[in-house]
mmCIF file of N, CA and C in Angstrom:
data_model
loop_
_atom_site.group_PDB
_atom_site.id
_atom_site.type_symbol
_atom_site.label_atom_id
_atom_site.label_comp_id
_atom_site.label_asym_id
_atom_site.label_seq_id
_atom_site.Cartn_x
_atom_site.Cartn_y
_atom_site.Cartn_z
ATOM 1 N N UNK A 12 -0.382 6.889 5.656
ATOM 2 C CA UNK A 12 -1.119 6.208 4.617
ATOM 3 C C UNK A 12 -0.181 5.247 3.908
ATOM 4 N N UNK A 13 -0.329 3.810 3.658
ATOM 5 C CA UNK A 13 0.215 3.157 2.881
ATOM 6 C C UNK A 13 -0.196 2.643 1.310
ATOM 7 N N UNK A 14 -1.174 3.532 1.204
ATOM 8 C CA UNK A 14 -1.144 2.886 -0.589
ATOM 9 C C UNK A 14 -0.386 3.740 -1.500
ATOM 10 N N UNK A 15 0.333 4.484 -0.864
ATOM 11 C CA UNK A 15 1.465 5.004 -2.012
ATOM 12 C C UNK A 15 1.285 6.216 -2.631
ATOM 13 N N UNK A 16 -0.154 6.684 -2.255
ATOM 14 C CA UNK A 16 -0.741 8.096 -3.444
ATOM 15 C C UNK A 16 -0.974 8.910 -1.789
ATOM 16 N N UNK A 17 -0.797 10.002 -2.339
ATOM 17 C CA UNK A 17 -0.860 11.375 -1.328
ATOM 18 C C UNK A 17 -2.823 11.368 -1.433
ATOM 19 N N UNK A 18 -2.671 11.931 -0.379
ATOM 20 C CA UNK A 18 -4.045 12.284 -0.053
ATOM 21 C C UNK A 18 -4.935 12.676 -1.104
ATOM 22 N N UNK A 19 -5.705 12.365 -1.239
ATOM 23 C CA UNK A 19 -7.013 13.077 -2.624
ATOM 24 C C UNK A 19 -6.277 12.693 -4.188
ATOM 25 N N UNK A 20 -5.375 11.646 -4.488
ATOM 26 C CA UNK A 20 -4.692 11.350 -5.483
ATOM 27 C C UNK A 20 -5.209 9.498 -5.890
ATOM 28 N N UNK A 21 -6.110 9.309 -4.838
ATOM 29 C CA UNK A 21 -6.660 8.088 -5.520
ATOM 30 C C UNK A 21 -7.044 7.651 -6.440
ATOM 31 N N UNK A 22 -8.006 8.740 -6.714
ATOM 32 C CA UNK A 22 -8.869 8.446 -8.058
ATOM 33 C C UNK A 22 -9.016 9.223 -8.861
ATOM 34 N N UNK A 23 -7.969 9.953 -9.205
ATOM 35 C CA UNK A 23 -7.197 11.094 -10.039
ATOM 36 C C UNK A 23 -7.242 10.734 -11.670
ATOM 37 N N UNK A 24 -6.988 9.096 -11.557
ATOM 38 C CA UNK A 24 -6.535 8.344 -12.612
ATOM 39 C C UNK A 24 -7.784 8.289 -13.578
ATOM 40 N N UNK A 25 -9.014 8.030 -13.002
ATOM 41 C CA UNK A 25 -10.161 7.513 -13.073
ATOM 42 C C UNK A 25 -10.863 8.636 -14.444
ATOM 43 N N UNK A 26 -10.498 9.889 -14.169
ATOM 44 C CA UNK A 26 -11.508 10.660 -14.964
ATOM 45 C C UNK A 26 -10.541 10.993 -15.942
ATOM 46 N N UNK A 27 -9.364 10.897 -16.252
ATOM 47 C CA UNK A 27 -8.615 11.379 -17.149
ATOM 48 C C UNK A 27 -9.152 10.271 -18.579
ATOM 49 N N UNK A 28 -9.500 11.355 -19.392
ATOM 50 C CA UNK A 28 -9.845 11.211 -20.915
ATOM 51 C C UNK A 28 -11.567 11.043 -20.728
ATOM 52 N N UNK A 29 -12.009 11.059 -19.857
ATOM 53 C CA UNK A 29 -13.722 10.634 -19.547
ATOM 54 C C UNK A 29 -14.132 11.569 -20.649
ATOM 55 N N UNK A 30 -14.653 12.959 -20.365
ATOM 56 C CA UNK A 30 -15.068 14.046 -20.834
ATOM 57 C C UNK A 30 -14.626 13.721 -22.816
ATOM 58 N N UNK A 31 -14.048 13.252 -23.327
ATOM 59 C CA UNK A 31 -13.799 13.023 -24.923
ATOM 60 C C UNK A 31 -14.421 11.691 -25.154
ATOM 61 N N UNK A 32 -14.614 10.866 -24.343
ATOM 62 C CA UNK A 32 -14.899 9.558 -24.862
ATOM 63 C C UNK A 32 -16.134 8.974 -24.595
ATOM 64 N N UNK A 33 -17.182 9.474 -23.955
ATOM 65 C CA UNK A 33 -18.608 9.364 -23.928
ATOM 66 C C UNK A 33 -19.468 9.769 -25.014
ATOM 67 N N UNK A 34 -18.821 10.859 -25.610
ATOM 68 C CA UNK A 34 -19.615 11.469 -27.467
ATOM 69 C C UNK A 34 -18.944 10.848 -28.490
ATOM 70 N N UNK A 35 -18.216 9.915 -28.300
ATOM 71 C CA UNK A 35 -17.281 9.473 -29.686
ATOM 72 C C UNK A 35 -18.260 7.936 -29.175
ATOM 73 N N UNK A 36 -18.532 7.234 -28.489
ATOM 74 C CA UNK A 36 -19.742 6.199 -28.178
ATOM 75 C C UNK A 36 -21.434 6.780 -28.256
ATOM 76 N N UNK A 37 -21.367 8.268 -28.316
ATOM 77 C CA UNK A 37 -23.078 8.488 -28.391
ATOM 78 C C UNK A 37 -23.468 8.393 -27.147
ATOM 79 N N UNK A 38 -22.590 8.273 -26.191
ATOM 80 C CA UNK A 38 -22.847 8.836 -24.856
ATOM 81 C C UNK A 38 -22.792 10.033 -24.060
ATOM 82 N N UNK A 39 -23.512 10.570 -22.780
ATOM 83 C CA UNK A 39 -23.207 11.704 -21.982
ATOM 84 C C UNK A 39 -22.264 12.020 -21.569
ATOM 85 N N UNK A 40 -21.590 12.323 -21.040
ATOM 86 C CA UNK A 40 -20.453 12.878 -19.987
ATOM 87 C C UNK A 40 -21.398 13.657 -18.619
ATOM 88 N N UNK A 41 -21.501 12.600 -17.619
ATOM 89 C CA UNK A 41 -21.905 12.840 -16.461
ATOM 90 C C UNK A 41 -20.584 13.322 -15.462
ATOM 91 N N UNK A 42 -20.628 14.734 -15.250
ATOM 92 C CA UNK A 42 -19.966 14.955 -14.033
ATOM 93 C C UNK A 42 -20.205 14.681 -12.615
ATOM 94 N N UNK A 43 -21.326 14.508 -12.347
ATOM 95 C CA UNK A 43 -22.086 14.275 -11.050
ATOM 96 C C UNK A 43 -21.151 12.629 -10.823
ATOM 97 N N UNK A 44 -21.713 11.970 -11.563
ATOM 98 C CA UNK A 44 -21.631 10.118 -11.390
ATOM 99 C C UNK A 44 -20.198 10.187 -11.281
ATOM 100 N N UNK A 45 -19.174 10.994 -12.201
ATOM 101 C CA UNK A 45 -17.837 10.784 -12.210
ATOM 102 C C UNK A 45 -16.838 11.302 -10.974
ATOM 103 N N UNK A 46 -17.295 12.563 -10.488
ATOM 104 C CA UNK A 46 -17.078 12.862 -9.105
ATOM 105 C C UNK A 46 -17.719 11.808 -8.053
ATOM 106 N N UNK A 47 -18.295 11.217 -8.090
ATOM 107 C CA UNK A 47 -19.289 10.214 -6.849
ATOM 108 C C UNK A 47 -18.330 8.982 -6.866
ATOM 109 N N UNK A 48 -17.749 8.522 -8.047
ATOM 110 C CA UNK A 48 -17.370 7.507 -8.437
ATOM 111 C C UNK A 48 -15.575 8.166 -7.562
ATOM 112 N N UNK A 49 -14.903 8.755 -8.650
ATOM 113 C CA UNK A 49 -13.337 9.742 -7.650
ATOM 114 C C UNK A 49 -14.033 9.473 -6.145
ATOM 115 N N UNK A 50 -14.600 9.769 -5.670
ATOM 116 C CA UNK A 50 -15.183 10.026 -4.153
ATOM 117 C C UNK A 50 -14.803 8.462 -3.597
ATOM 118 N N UNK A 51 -16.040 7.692 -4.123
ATOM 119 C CA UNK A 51 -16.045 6.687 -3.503
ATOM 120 C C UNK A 51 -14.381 5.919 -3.422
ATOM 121 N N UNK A 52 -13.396 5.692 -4.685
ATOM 122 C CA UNK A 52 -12.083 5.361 -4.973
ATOM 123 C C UNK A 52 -11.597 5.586 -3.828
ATOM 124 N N UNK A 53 -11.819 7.096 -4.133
ATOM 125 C CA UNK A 53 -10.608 7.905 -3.133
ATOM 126 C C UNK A 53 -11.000 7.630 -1.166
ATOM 127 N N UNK A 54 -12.392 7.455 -1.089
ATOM 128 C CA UNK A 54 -13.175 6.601 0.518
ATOM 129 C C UNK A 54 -11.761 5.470 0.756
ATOM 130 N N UNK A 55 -12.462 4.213 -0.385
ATOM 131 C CA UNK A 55 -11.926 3.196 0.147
ATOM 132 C C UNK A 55 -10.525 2.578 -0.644
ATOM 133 N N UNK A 56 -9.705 3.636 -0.966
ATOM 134 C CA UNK A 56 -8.387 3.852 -0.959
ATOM 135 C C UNK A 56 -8.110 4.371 0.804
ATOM 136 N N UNK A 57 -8.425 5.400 1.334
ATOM 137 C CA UNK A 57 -8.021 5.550 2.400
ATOM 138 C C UNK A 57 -8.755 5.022 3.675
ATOM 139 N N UNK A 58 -9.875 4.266 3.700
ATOM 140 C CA UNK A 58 -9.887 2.962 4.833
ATOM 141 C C UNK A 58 -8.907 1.657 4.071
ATOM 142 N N UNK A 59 -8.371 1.380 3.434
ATOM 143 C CA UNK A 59 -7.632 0.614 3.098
ATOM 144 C C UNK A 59 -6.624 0.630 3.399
ATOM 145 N N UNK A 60 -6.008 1.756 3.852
ATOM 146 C CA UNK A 60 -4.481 1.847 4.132
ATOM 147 C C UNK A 60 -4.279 2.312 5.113
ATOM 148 N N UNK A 61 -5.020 1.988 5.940
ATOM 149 C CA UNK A 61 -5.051 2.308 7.462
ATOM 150 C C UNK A 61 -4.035 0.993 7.991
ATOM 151 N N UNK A 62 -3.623 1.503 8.785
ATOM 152 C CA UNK A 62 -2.383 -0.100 9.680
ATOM 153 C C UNK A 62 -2.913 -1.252 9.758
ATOM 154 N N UNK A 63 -4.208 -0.684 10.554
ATOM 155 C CA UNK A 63 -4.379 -2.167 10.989
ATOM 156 C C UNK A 63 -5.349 -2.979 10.049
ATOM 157 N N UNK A 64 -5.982 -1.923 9.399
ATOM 158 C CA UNK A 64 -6.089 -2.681 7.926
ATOM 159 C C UNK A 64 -5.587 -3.458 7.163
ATOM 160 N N UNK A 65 -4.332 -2.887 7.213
ATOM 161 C CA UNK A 65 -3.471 -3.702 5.778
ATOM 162 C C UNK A 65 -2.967 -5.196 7.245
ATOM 163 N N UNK A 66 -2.556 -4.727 8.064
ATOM 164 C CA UNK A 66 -2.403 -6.254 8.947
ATOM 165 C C UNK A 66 -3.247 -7.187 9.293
ATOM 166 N N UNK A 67 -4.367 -6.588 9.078
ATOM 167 C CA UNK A 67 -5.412 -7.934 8.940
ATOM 168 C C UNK A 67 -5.918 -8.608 8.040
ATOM 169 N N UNK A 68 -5.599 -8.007 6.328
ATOM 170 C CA UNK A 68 -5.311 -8.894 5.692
ATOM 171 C C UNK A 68 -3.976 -9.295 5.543
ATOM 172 N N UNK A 69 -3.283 -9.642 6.228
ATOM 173 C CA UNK A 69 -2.007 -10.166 6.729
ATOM 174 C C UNK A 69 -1.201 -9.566 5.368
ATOM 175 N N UNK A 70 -0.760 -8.256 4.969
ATOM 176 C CA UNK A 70 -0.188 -7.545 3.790
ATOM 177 C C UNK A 70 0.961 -7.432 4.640
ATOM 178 N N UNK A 71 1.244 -7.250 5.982
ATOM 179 C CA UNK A 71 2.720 -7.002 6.598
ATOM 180 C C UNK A 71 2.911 -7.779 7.681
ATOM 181 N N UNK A 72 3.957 -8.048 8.688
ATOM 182 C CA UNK A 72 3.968 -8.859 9.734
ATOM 183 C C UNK A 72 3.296 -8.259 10.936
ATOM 184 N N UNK A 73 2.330 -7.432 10.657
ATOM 185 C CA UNK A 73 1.992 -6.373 12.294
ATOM 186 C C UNK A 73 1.990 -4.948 12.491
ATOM 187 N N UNK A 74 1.380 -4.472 13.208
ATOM 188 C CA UNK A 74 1.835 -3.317 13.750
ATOM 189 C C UNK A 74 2.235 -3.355 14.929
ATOM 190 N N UNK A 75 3.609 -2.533 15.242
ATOM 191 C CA UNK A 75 4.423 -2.659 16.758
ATOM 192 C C UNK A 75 3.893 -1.045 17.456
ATOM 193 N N UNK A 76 3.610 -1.472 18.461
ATOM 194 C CA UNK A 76 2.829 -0.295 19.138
ATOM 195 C C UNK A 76 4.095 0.322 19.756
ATOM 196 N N UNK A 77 4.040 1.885 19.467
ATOM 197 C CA UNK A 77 5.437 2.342 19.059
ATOM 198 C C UNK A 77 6.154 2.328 21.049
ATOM 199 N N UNK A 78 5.146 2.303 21.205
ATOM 200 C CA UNK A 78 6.305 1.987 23.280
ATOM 201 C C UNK A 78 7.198 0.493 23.209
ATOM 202 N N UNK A 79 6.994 0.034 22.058
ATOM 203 C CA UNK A 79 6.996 -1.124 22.199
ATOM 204 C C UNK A 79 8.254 -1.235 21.256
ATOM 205 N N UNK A 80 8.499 -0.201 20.503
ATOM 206 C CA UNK A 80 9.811 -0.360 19.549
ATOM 207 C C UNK A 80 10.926 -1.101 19.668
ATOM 208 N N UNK A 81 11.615 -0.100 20.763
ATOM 209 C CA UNK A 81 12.580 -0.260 21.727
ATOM 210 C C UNK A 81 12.571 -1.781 21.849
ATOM 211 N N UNK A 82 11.976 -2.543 22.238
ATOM 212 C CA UNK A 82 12.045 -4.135 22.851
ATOM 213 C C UNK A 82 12.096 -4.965 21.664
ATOM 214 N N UNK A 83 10.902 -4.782 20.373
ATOM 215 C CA UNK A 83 10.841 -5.347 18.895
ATOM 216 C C UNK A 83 12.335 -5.307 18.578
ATOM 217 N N UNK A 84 13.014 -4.362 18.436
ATOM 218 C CA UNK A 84 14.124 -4.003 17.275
ATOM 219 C C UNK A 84 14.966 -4.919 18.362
ATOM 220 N N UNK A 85 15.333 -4.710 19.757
ATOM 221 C CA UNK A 85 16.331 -5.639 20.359
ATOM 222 C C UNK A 85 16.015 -6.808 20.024
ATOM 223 N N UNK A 86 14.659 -7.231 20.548
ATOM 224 C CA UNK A 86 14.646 -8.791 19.915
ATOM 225 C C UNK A 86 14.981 -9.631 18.569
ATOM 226 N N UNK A 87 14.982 -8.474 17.555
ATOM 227 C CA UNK A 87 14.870 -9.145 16.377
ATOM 228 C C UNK A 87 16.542 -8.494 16.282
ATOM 229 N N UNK A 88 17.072 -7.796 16.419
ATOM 230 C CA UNK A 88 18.909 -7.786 16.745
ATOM 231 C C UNK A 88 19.390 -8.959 17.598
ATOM 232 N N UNK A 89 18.782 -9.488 18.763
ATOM 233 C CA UNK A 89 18.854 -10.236 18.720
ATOM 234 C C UNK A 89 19.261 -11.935 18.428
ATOM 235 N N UNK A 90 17.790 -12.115 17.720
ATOM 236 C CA UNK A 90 17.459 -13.025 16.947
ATOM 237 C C UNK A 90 18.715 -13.412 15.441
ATOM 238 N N UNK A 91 18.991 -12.223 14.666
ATOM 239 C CA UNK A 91 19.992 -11.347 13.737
ATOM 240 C C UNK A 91 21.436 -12.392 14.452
ATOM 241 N N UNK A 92 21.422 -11.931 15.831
ATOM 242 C CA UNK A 92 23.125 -12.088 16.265
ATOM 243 C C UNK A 92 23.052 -13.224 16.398
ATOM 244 N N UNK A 93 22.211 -14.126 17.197
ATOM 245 C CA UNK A 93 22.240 -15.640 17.714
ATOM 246 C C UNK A 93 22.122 -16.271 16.393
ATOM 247 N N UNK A 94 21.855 -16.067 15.139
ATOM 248 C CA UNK A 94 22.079 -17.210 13.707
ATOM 249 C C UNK A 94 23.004 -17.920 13.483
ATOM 250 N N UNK A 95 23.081 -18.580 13.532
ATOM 251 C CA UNK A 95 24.544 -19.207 12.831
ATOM 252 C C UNK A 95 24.703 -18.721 11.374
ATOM 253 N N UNK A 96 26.135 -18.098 11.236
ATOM 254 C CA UNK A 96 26.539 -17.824 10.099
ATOM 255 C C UNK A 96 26.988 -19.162 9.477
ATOM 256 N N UNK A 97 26.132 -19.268 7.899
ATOM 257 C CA UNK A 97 26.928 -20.371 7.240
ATOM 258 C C UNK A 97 28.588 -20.152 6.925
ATOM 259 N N UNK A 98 29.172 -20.928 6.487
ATOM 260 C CA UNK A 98 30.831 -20.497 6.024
ATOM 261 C C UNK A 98 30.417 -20.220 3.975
ATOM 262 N N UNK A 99 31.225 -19.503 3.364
ATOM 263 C CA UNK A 99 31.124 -18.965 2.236
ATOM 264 C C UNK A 99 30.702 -20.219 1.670
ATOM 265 N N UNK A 100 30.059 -20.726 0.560
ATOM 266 C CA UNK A 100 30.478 -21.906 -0.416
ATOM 267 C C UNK A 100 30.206 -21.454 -1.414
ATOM 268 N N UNK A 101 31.778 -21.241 -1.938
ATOM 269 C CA UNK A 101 32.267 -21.232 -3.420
ATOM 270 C C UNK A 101 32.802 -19.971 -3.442
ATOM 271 N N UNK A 102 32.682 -18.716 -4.541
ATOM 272 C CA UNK A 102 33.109 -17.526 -5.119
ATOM 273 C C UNK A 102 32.034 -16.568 -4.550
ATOM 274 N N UNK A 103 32.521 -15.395 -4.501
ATOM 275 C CA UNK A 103 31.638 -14.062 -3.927
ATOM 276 C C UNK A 103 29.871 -14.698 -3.438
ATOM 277 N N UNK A 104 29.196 -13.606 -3.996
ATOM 278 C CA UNK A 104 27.913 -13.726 -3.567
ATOM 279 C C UNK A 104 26.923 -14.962 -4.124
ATOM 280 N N UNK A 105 27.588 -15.739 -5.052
ATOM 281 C CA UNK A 105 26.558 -16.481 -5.791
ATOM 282 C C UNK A 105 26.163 -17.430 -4.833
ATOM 283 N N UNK A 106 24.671 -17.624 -5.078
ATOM 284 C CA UNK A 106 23.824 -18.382 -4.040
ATOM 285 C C UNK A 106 23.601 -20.068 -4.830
ATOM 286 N N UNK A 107 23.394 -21.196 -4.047
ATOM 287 C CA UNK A 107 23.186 -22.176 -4.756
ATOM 288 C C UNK A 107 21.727 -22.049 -5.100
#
């Protein structure tokens, strides 16, 4: 999973303080709607962070189909070695 929250932690956020703040407006506190609502979050939190999800809204460069590792990482070591290194200009790390 890539959105960062463990499983069933999507929409965790969502109901905290609900239950106090619907009677201070003269409103209900629906548990039904507020679980449906966590539910749905927590749905499309996890079709969202599926791989090839997040790569088709272009969020990363791809997914490498893992037989395929092996050849990716050489190429881009590679790619890495054949650069031309610039020569330093000026003092330590500072960049122009």
């Amino acid at each position: 999973m890539s959105g960062g929250l463990g499983r069933g932690r999507g929409g965790g956020g969502l109901g905290r303080g609900r239950p106090a703040r619907p009677p201070a407006r003269g409103q209900v506190y629906d548990e039904e709607a507020d679980a449906a609502m966590r539910a749905m979050v927590e749905a499309q939190v996890e079709a969202e962070s599926l791989p090839f999800f997040l790569s088709g809204r272009l969020y990363d460069d791809g997914v490498i189909d893992p037989r395929d590792t092996r050849t990716v990482l050489g190429l881009c070591l590679s790619a890495v070695n054949s650069a031309p290194v610039p020569e330093a200009a000026g003092y330590g790390v500072f960049r122009p």
